[in-house]
């Protein structure tokens, strides 16, 4: 996702746990990190990110055409060899603006 309005709508429609994850990603824009590193920084147990992403899957597919307000790399694309998530700087700005509204 690149449209700030769409990112704001996603933020409004997703679960509290997904919002917490988005906040953590926005706090470190343009910095791909493997799931365990993000979970540790958030104080979450292992595999919670996978559960949260699974929970938001239907929302992403039905309301947003599968688009994500964050970036994702699988094990074949990532530097770490693990699944990685991050937000680019524009996505992080849009999320912060949505939180102020």
C-alpha atoms as a printed R data frame, in Angstrom:
    type eleno elety resid chain resno       x       y      z
1   ATOM     1    CA   UNK     A     1   0.000   0.000  0.000
2   ATOM     2    CA   UNK     A     2   1.153   3.486 -0.804
3   ATOM     3    CA   UNK     A     3  -2.025   5.580 -0.546
4   ATOM     4    CA   UNK     A     4  -2.112   7.311  2.881
5   ATOM     5    CA   UNK     A     5  -5.927   7.160  2.986
6   ATOM     6    CA   UNK     A     6  -5.880   3.433  2.333
7   ATOM     7    CA   UNK     A     7  -3.252   2.922  5.047
8   ATOM     8    CA   UNK     A     8  -5.406   4.948  7.460
9   ATOM     9    CA   UNK     A     9  -8.452   2.835  6.591
10  ATOM    10    CA   UNK     A    10  -6.485  -0.378  7.122
11  ATOM    11    CA   UNK     A    11  -5.295   0.929 10.496
12  ATOM    12    CA   UNK     A    12  -8.873   1.733 11.455
13  ATOM    13    CA   UNK     A    13 -10.238  -1.667 10.386
14  ATOM    14    CA   UNK     A    14  -7.568  -4.022 11.771
15  ATOM    15    CA   UNK     A    15  -7.296  -5.603 15.225
16  ATOM    16    CA   UNK     A    16  -5.578  -4.043 18.225
17  ATOM    17    CA   UNK     A    17  -2.720  -6.553 17.893
18  ATOM    18    CA   UNK     A    18  -2.240  -5.659 14.234
19  ATOM    19    CA   UNK     A    19  -2.204  -1.967 15.158
20  ATOM    20    CA   UNK     A    20   0.465  -2.701 17.747
21  ATOM    21    CA   UNK     A    21   2.542  -4.487 15.111
22  ATOM    22    CA   UNK     A    22   2.086  -1.615 12.654
23  ATOM    23    CA   UNK     A    23   3.235   0.827 15.352
24  ATOM    24    CA   UNK     A    24   6.385  -1.227 15.926
25  ATOM    25    CA   UNK     A    25   7.136  -1.335 12.203
26  ATOM    26    CA   UNK     A    26   6.556   2.420 11.848
27  ATOM    27    CA   UNK     A    27   8.995   3.065 14.718
28  ATOM    28    CA   UNK     A    28  11.841   1.639 12.593
29  ATOM    29    CA   UNK     A    29  11.051   2.530  8.950
30  ATOM    30    CA   UNK     A    30  13.129   1.143  6.098
31  ATOM    31    CA   UNK     A    31  14.637  -1.477  8.408
32  ATOM    32    CA   UNK     A    32  13.721  -5.070  7.456
33  ATOM    33    CA   UNK     A    33  13.743  -7.324 10.518
34  ATOM    34    CA   UNK     A    34  12.994 -11.026 11.004
35  ATOM    35    CA   UNK     A    35   9.855 -11.908 12.946
36  ATOM    36    CA   UNK     A    36  11.693 -13.040 16.135
37  ATOM    37    CA   UNK     A    37  13.617  -9.768 16.342
38  ATOM    38    CA   UNK     A    38  10.400  -7.741 16.066
39  ATOM    39    CA   UNK     A    39   8.618  -9.986 18.584
40  ATOM    40    CA   UNK     A    40  11.472  -9.639 21.071
41  ATOM    41    CA   UNK     A    41  11.455  -5.842 20.729
42  ATOM    42    CA   UNK     A    42   7.692  -5.803 21.320
43  ATOM    43    CA   UNK     A    43   7.773  -8.254 24.222
44  ATOM    44    CA   UNK     A    44   5.622 -10.693 22.264
45  ATOM    45    CA   UNK     A    45   5.974 -14.490 22.407
46  ATOM    46    CA   UNK     A    46   7.402 -16.241 19.375
47  ATOM    47    CA   UNK     A    47   5.055 -16.901 16.459
48  ATOM    48    CA   UNK     A    48   2.572 -14.198 17.498
49  ATOM    49    CA   UNK     A    49   3.351 -12.163 14.363
50  ATOM    50    CA   UNK     A    50   2.465 -15.143 12.185
51  ATOM    51    CA   UNK     A    51  -0.807 -15.486 14.077
52  ATOM    52    CA   UNK     A    52  -1.616 -11.766 13.778
53  ATOM    53    CA   UNK     A    53  -0.840 -11.758 10.048
54  ATOM    54    CA   UNK     A    54  -3.019 -14.833  9.602
55  ATOM    55    CA   UNK     A    55  -5.824 -13.093 11.439
56  ATOM    56    CA   UNK     A    56  -5.701 -10.045  9.184
57  ATOM    57    CA   UNK     A    57  -5.507 -12.101  5.981
58  ATOM    58    CA   UNK     A    58  -9.241 -12.060  5.256
59  ATOM    59    CA   UNK     A    59  -9.454  -8.301  5.807
60  ATOM    60    CA   UNK     A    60  -6.505  -7.742  3.455
61  ATOM    61    CA   UNK     A    61  -8.001  -9.945  0.761
62  ATOM    62    CA   UNK     A    62 -11.626  -8.810  0.927
63  ATOM    63    CA   UNK     A    63 -11.229  -5.078  1.540
64  ATOM    64    CA   UNK     A    64  -7.749  -4.256  0.239
65  ATOM    65    CA   UNK     A    65  -7.184  -6.623 -2.666
66  ATOM    66    CA   UNK     A    66  -4.372  -8.368 -0.771
67  ATOM    67    CA   UNK     A    67  -2.334  -5.169 -0.375
68  ATOM    68    CA   UNK     A    68  -0.342  -4.617  2.809
69  ATOM    69    CA   UNK     A    69   0.538  -1.390  4.658
70  ATOM    70    CA   UNK     A    70   3.984  -2.884  5.274
71  ATOM    71    CA   UNK     A    71   6.658  -4.705  3.295
72  ATOM    72    CA   UNK     A    72   7.267  -8.444  3.460
73  ATOM    73    CA   UNK     A    73  10.094 -10.658  2.275
74  ATOM    74    CA   UNK     A    74  10.068 -14.407  2.455
75  ATOM    75    CA   UNK     A    75  13.061 -16.584  3.263
76  ATOM    76    CA   UNK     A    76  14.304 -16.655 -0.335
77  ATOM    77    CA   UNK     A    77  14.397 -12.861 -0.684
78  ATOM    78    CA   UNK     A    78  15.561 -11.739  2.750
79  ATOM    79    CA   UNK     A    79  19.119 -11.062  3.841
80  ATOM    80    CA   UNK     A    80  18.614 -12.965  7.103
81  ATOM    81    CA   UNK     A    81  17.170 -16.038  5.404
82  ATOM    82    CA   UNK     A    82  14.029 -15.624  7.546
83  ATOM    83    CA   UNK     A    83  10.707 -13.937  6.936
84  ATOM    84    CA   UNK     A    84  11.133 -10.180  7.375
85  ATOM    85    CA   UNK     A    85   8.747  -7.252  7.782
86  ATOM    86    CA   UNK     A    86   9.182  -3.491  7.639
87  ATOM    87    CA   UNK     A    87   7.467  -0.280  6.628
88  ATOM    88    CA   UNK     A    88   8.994   2.155  4.234
89  ATOM    89    CA   UNK     A    89   9.243   5.783  5.343
90  ATOM    90    CA   UNK     A    90   6.132   6.872  3.400
91  ATOM    91    CA   UNK     A    91   4.026   4.089  4.914
92  ATOM    92    CA   UNK     A    92   5.286   5.012  8.400
93  ATOM    93    CA   UNK     A    93   4.371   8.677  7.862
94  ATOM    94    CA   UNK     A    94   0.887   7.706  6.665
95  ATOM    95    CA   UNK     A    95   0.390   5.475  9.706
96  ATOM    96    CA   UNK     A    96   1.486   8.204 12.127
97  ATOM    97    CA   UNK     A    97  -0.874  10.660 10.422
98  ATOM    98    CA   UNK     A    98  -3.732   8.146 10.756
99  ATOM    99    CA   UNK     A    99  -3.033   7.814 14.473
100 ATOM   100    CA   UNK     A   100  -3.277  11.595 14.955
101 ATOM   101    CA   UNK     A   101  -6.683  11.783 13.273
